[in-house]
């Protein structure tokens, strides 16, 4: 099974989680690659018509993990636009995580995860695991939980 970790990250928090996950998967002998979503120019919470410099192709993976920051109480627009342009996620095993700065439940983590779920399901993909990582003092424990959880399901 080939696993693709497809990440959008502006300040490397989300990317660093992807790297830790990749290390763990590699220790376990899993075939795993990280690919980054790179939009063209600056992207703001209200951005529309986002174009991409780098657009990872999901076709070559059997399983996918999408990682994104929370922006403006929801999914970062670049990840939303990326997911929306994927033609199909039929027969893919999918997990997703988001990173965020604010500790409260109403500050976008669950909404961002729900957006990822909705878009993936509309493309025929099934989401089998999700996690929200708040970027505070307790993040290492949460990242450890995420890695343990995802390494069981993949
Ligand atoms: C434009 C912008 C909007 C943000 N909005 C939120 C938000 O609504 N809720 C939240 O918890 N964190 C918010 N954050 C914080 C980021 O989600 C957090 O720092 C995240 O870990 C950044 O991930 P990255 O380093 O992979 O880009 C925002 C950050 C930026 C730059």
PDB file of N, CA, C and O and ligand atoms in Angstrom, residues 8-15 45 69-74 99-102 107-108 135, ligand 1:
ATOM      1  N   UNK A   8      -0.669  21.068   3.139  1.00  0.00           N
ATOM      2  CA  UNK A   8      -0.538  22.502   2.911  1.00  0.00           C
ATOM      3  C   UNK A   8      -0.052  23.096   4.223  1.00  0.00           C
ATOM      4  O   UNK A   8      -0.608  22.793   5.292  1.00  0.00           O
ATOM      5  N   UNK A   9       0.996  23.911   4.174  1.00  0.00           N
ATOM      6  CA  UNK A   9       1.557  24.469   5.399  1.00  0.00           C
ATOM      7  C   UNK A   9       2.243  25.785   5.096  1.00  0.00           C
ATOM      8  O   UNK A   9       3.093  25.847   4.208  1.00  0.00           O
ATOM      9  N   UNK A  10       1.866  26.845   5.821  1.00  0.00           N
ATOM     10  CA  UNK A  10       2.492  28.159   5.577  1.00  0.00           C
ATOM     11  C   UNK A  10       3.680  28.371   6.492  1.00  0.00           C
ATOM     12  O   UNK A  10       4.677  28.936   6.088  1.00  0.00           O
ATOM     13  N   UNK A  11       3.557  27.956   7.757  1.00  0.00           N
ATOM     14  CA  UNK A  11       4.615  28.247   8.729  1.00  0.00           C
ATOM     15  C   UNK A  11       5.221  26.965   9.313  1.00  0.00           C
ATOM     16  O   UNK A  11       5.803  26.994  10.402  1.00  0.00           O
ATOM     17  N   UNK A  12       5.055  25.867   8.582  1.00  0.00           N
ATOM     18  CA  UNK A  12       5.718  24.581   8.840  1.00  0.00           C
ATOM     19  C   UNK A  12       5.176  23.752  10.011  1.00  0.00           C
ATOM     20  O   UNK A  12       5.673  22.666  10.260  1.00  0.00           O
ATOM     21  N   UNK A  13       4.153  24.240  10.718  1.00  0.00           N
ATOM     22  CA  UNK A  13       3.605  23.408  11.803  1.00  0.00           C
ATOM     23  C   UNK A  13       3.047  22.110  11.216  1.00  0.00           C
ATOM     24  O   UNK A  13       3.398  21.008  11.649  1.00  0.00           O
ATOM     25  N   UNK A  14       2.154  22.263  10.256  1.00  0.00           N
ATOM     26  CA  UNK A  14       1.475  21.100   9.672  1.00  0.00           C
ATOM     27  C   UNK A  14       2.504  20.194   8.985  1.00  0.00           C
ATOM     28  O   UNK A  14       2.440  18.957   9.099  1.00  0.00           O
ATOM     29  N   UNK A  15       3.456  20.828   8.314  1.00  0.00           N
ATOM     30  CA  UNK A  15       4.495  20.047   7.627  1.00  0.00           C
ATOM     31  C   UNK A  15       5.335  19.240   8.627  1.00  0.00           C
ATOM     32  O   UNK A  15       5.688  18.088   8.370  1.00  0.00           O
ATOM     33  N   UNK A  45      -7.548  34.317   3.767  1.00  0.00           N
ATOM     34  CA  UNK A  45      -8.782  33.588   4.074  1.00  0.00           C
ATOM     35  C   UNK A  45      -9.914  33.811   3.064  1.00  0.00           C
ATOM     36  O   UNK A  45     -10.667  32.907   2.774  1.00  0.00           O
ATOM     37  N   UNK A  69      -3.537  23.685   7.883  1.00  0.00           N
ATOM     38  CA  UNK A  69      -3.854  24.569   9.010  1.00  0.00           C
ATOM     39  C   UNK A  69      -5.327  25.002   8.969  1.00  0.00           C
ATOM     40  O   UNK A  69      -5.971  24.928   7.911  1.00  0.00           O
ATOM     41  N   UNK A  70      -5.813  25.450  10.117  1.00  0.00           N
ATOM     42  CA  UNK A  70      -7.117  26.119  10.202  1.00  0.00           C
ATOM     43  C   UNK A  70      -6.876  27.597   9.923  1.00  0.00           C
ATOM     44  O   UNK A  70      -5.978  28.203  10.506  1.00  0.00           O
ATOM     45  N   UNK A  71      -7.651  28.161   9.018  1.00  0.00           N
ATOM     46  CA  UNK A  71      -7.591  29.601   8.758  1.00  0.00           C
ATOM     47  C   UNK A  71      -8.986  30.191   8.853  1.00  0.00           C
ATOM     48  O   UNK A  71      -9.938  29.644   8.278  1.00  0.00           O
ATOM     49  N   UNK A  72      -9.098  31.293   9.581  1.00  0.00           N
ATOM     50  CA  UNK A  72     -10.382  32.015   9.704  1.00  0.00           C
ATOM     51  C   UNK A  72     -11.522  31.079  10.113  1.00  0.00           C
ATOM     52  O   UNK A  72     -12.573  31.050   9.483  1.00  0.00           O
ATOM     53  N   UNK A  73     -11.270  30.276  11.155  1.00  0.00           N
ATOM     54  CA  UNK A  73     -12.280  29.392  11.757  1.00  0.00           C
ATOM     55  C   UNK A  73     -12.769  28.282  10.827  1.00  0.00           C
ATOM     56  O   UNK A  73     -13.851  27.734  11.017  1.00  0.00           O
ATOM     57  N   UNK A  74     -11.971  27.971   9.819  1.00  0.00           N
ATOM     58  CA  UNK A  74     -12.373  26.906   8.903  1.00  0.00           C
ATOM     59  C   UNK A  74     -11.119  26.339   8.210  1.00  0.00           C
ATOM     60  O   UNK A  74      -9.992  26.640   8.596  1.00  0.00           O
ATOM     61  N   UNK A  99      -3.931  21.567  11.966  1.00  0.00           N
ATOM     62  CA  UNK A  99      -3.271  22.225  13.094  1.00  0.00           C
ATOM     63  C   UNK A  99      -3.887  23.611  13.232  1.00  0.00           C
ATOM     64  O   UNK A  99      -4.354  24.191  12.251  1.00  0.00           O
ATOM     65  N   UNK A 100      -3.885  24.127  14.463  1.00  0.00           N
ATOM     66  CA  UNK A 100      -4.534  25.405  14.724  1.00  0.00           C
ATOM     67  C   UNK A 100      -3.900  26.092  15.918  1.00  0.00           C
ATOM     68  O   UNK A 100      -3.252  25.430  16.742  1.00  0.00           O
ATOM     69  N   UNK A 101      -4.099  27.413  16.013  1.00  0.00           N
ATOM     70  CA  UNK A 101      -3.447  28.155  17.078  1.00  0.00           C
ATOM     71  C   UNK A 101      -4.272  28.309  18.330  1.00  0.00           C
ATOM     72  O   UNK A 101      -3.729  28.396  19.438  1.00  0.00           O
ATOM     73  N   UNK A 102      -5.588  28.369  18.184  1.00  0.00           N
ATOM     74  CA  UNK A 102      -6.452  28.699  19.319  1.00  0.00           C
ATOM     75  C   UNK A 102      -6.988  27.439  19.986  1.00  0.00           C
ATOM     76  O   UNK A 102      -7.362  26.492  19.296  1.00  0.00           O
ATOM     77  N   UNK A 107     -13.130  27.285  17.499  1.00  0.00           N
ATOM     78  CA  UNK A 107     -12.252  28.146  16.700  1.00  0.00           C
ATOM     79  C   UNK A 107     -11.797  27.493  15.390  1.00  0.00           C
ATOM     80  O   UNK A 107     -10.771  27.851  14.830  1.00  0.00           O
ATOM     81  N   UNK A 108     -12.573  26.551  14.903  1.00  0.00           N
ATOM     82  CA  UNK A 108     -12.407  26.131  13.508  1.00  0.00           C
ATOM     83  C   UNK A 108     -11.888  24.729  13.248  1.00  0.00           C
ATOM     84  O   UNK A 108     -11.958  24.260  12.106  1.00  0.00           O
ATOM     85  N   UNK A 135      -1.702  24.085  18.438  1.00  0.00           N
ATOM     86  CA  UNK A 135      -0.267  24.381  18.518  1.00  0.00           C
ATOM     87  C   UNK A 135       0.052  25.119  19.814  1.00  0.00           C
ATOM     88  O   UNK A 135       0.342  26.302  19.840  1.00  0.00           O
TER      89      UNK A 135
HETATM   90  C1  LIG B   1      -4.504  33.771   8.192  1.00  0.00           C
HETATM   91  C2  LIG B   1      -4.535  32.863   9.408  1.00  0.00           C
HETATM   92  C3  LIG B   1      -5.751  32.553  10.002  1.00  0.00           C
HETATM   93  C4  LIG B   1      -5.797  31.711  11.142  1.00  0.00           C
HETATM   94  N1  LIG B   1      -7.003  31.400  11.680  1.00  0.00           N
HETATM   95  C5  LIG B   1      -7.069  30.557  12.755  1.00  0.00           C
HETATM   96  C6  LIG B   1      -8.333  30.194  13.327  1.00  0.00           C
HETATM   97  O1  LIG B   1      -9.395  30.608  12.884  1.00  0.00           O
HETATM   98  N2  LIG B   1      -8.336  29.333  14.373  1.00  0.00           N
HETATM   99  C7  LIG B   1      -7.183  28.823  14.931  1.00  0.00           C
HETATM  100  O2  LIG B   1      -7.265  28.056  15.880  1.00  0.00           O
HETATM  101  N3  LIG B   1      -5.968  29.154  14.402  1.00  0.00           N
HETATM  102  C8  LIG B   1      -5.887  29.991  13.332  1.00  0.00           C
HETATM  103  N4  LIG B   1      -4.653  30.319  12.780  1.00  0.00           N
HETATM  104  C9  LIG B   1      -3.435  29.695  13.335  1.00  0.00           C
HETATM  105  C10 LIG B   1      -2.962  28.523  12.471  1.00  0.00           C
HETATM  106  O3  LIG B   1      -4.029  27.632  12.191  1.00  0.00           O
HETATM  107  C11 LIG B   1      -1.855  27.719  13.176  1.00  0.00           C
HETATM  108  O4  LIG B   1      -0.786  28.545  13.507  1.00  0.00           O
HETATM  109  C12 LIG B   1      -1.399  26.562  12.317  1.00  0.00           C
HETATM  110  O5  LIG B   1      -0.736  25.616  13.128  1.00  0.00           O
HETATM  111  C13 LIG B   1      -0.456  27.010  11.201  1.00  0.00           C
HETATM  112  O6  LIG B   1      -0.087  25.897  10.440  1.00  0.00           O
HETATM  113  P1  LIG B   1       1.104  25.952   9.372  1.00  0.00           P
HETATM  114  O7  LIG B   1       2.357  26.344  10.116  1.00  0.00           O
HETATM  115  O8  LIG B   1       1.201  24.572   8.827  1.00  0.00           O
HETATM  116  O9  LIG B   1       0.747  26.957   8.316  1.00  0.00           O
HETATM  117  C14 LIG B   1      -4.582  31.172  11.677  1.00  0.00           C
HETATM  118  C15 LIG B   1      -3.362  31.510  11.074  1.00  0.00           C
HETATM  119  C16 LIG B   1      -3.326  32.340   9.957  1.00  0.00           C
HETATM  120  C17 LIG B   1      -1.998  32.687   9.325  1.00  0.00           C
END
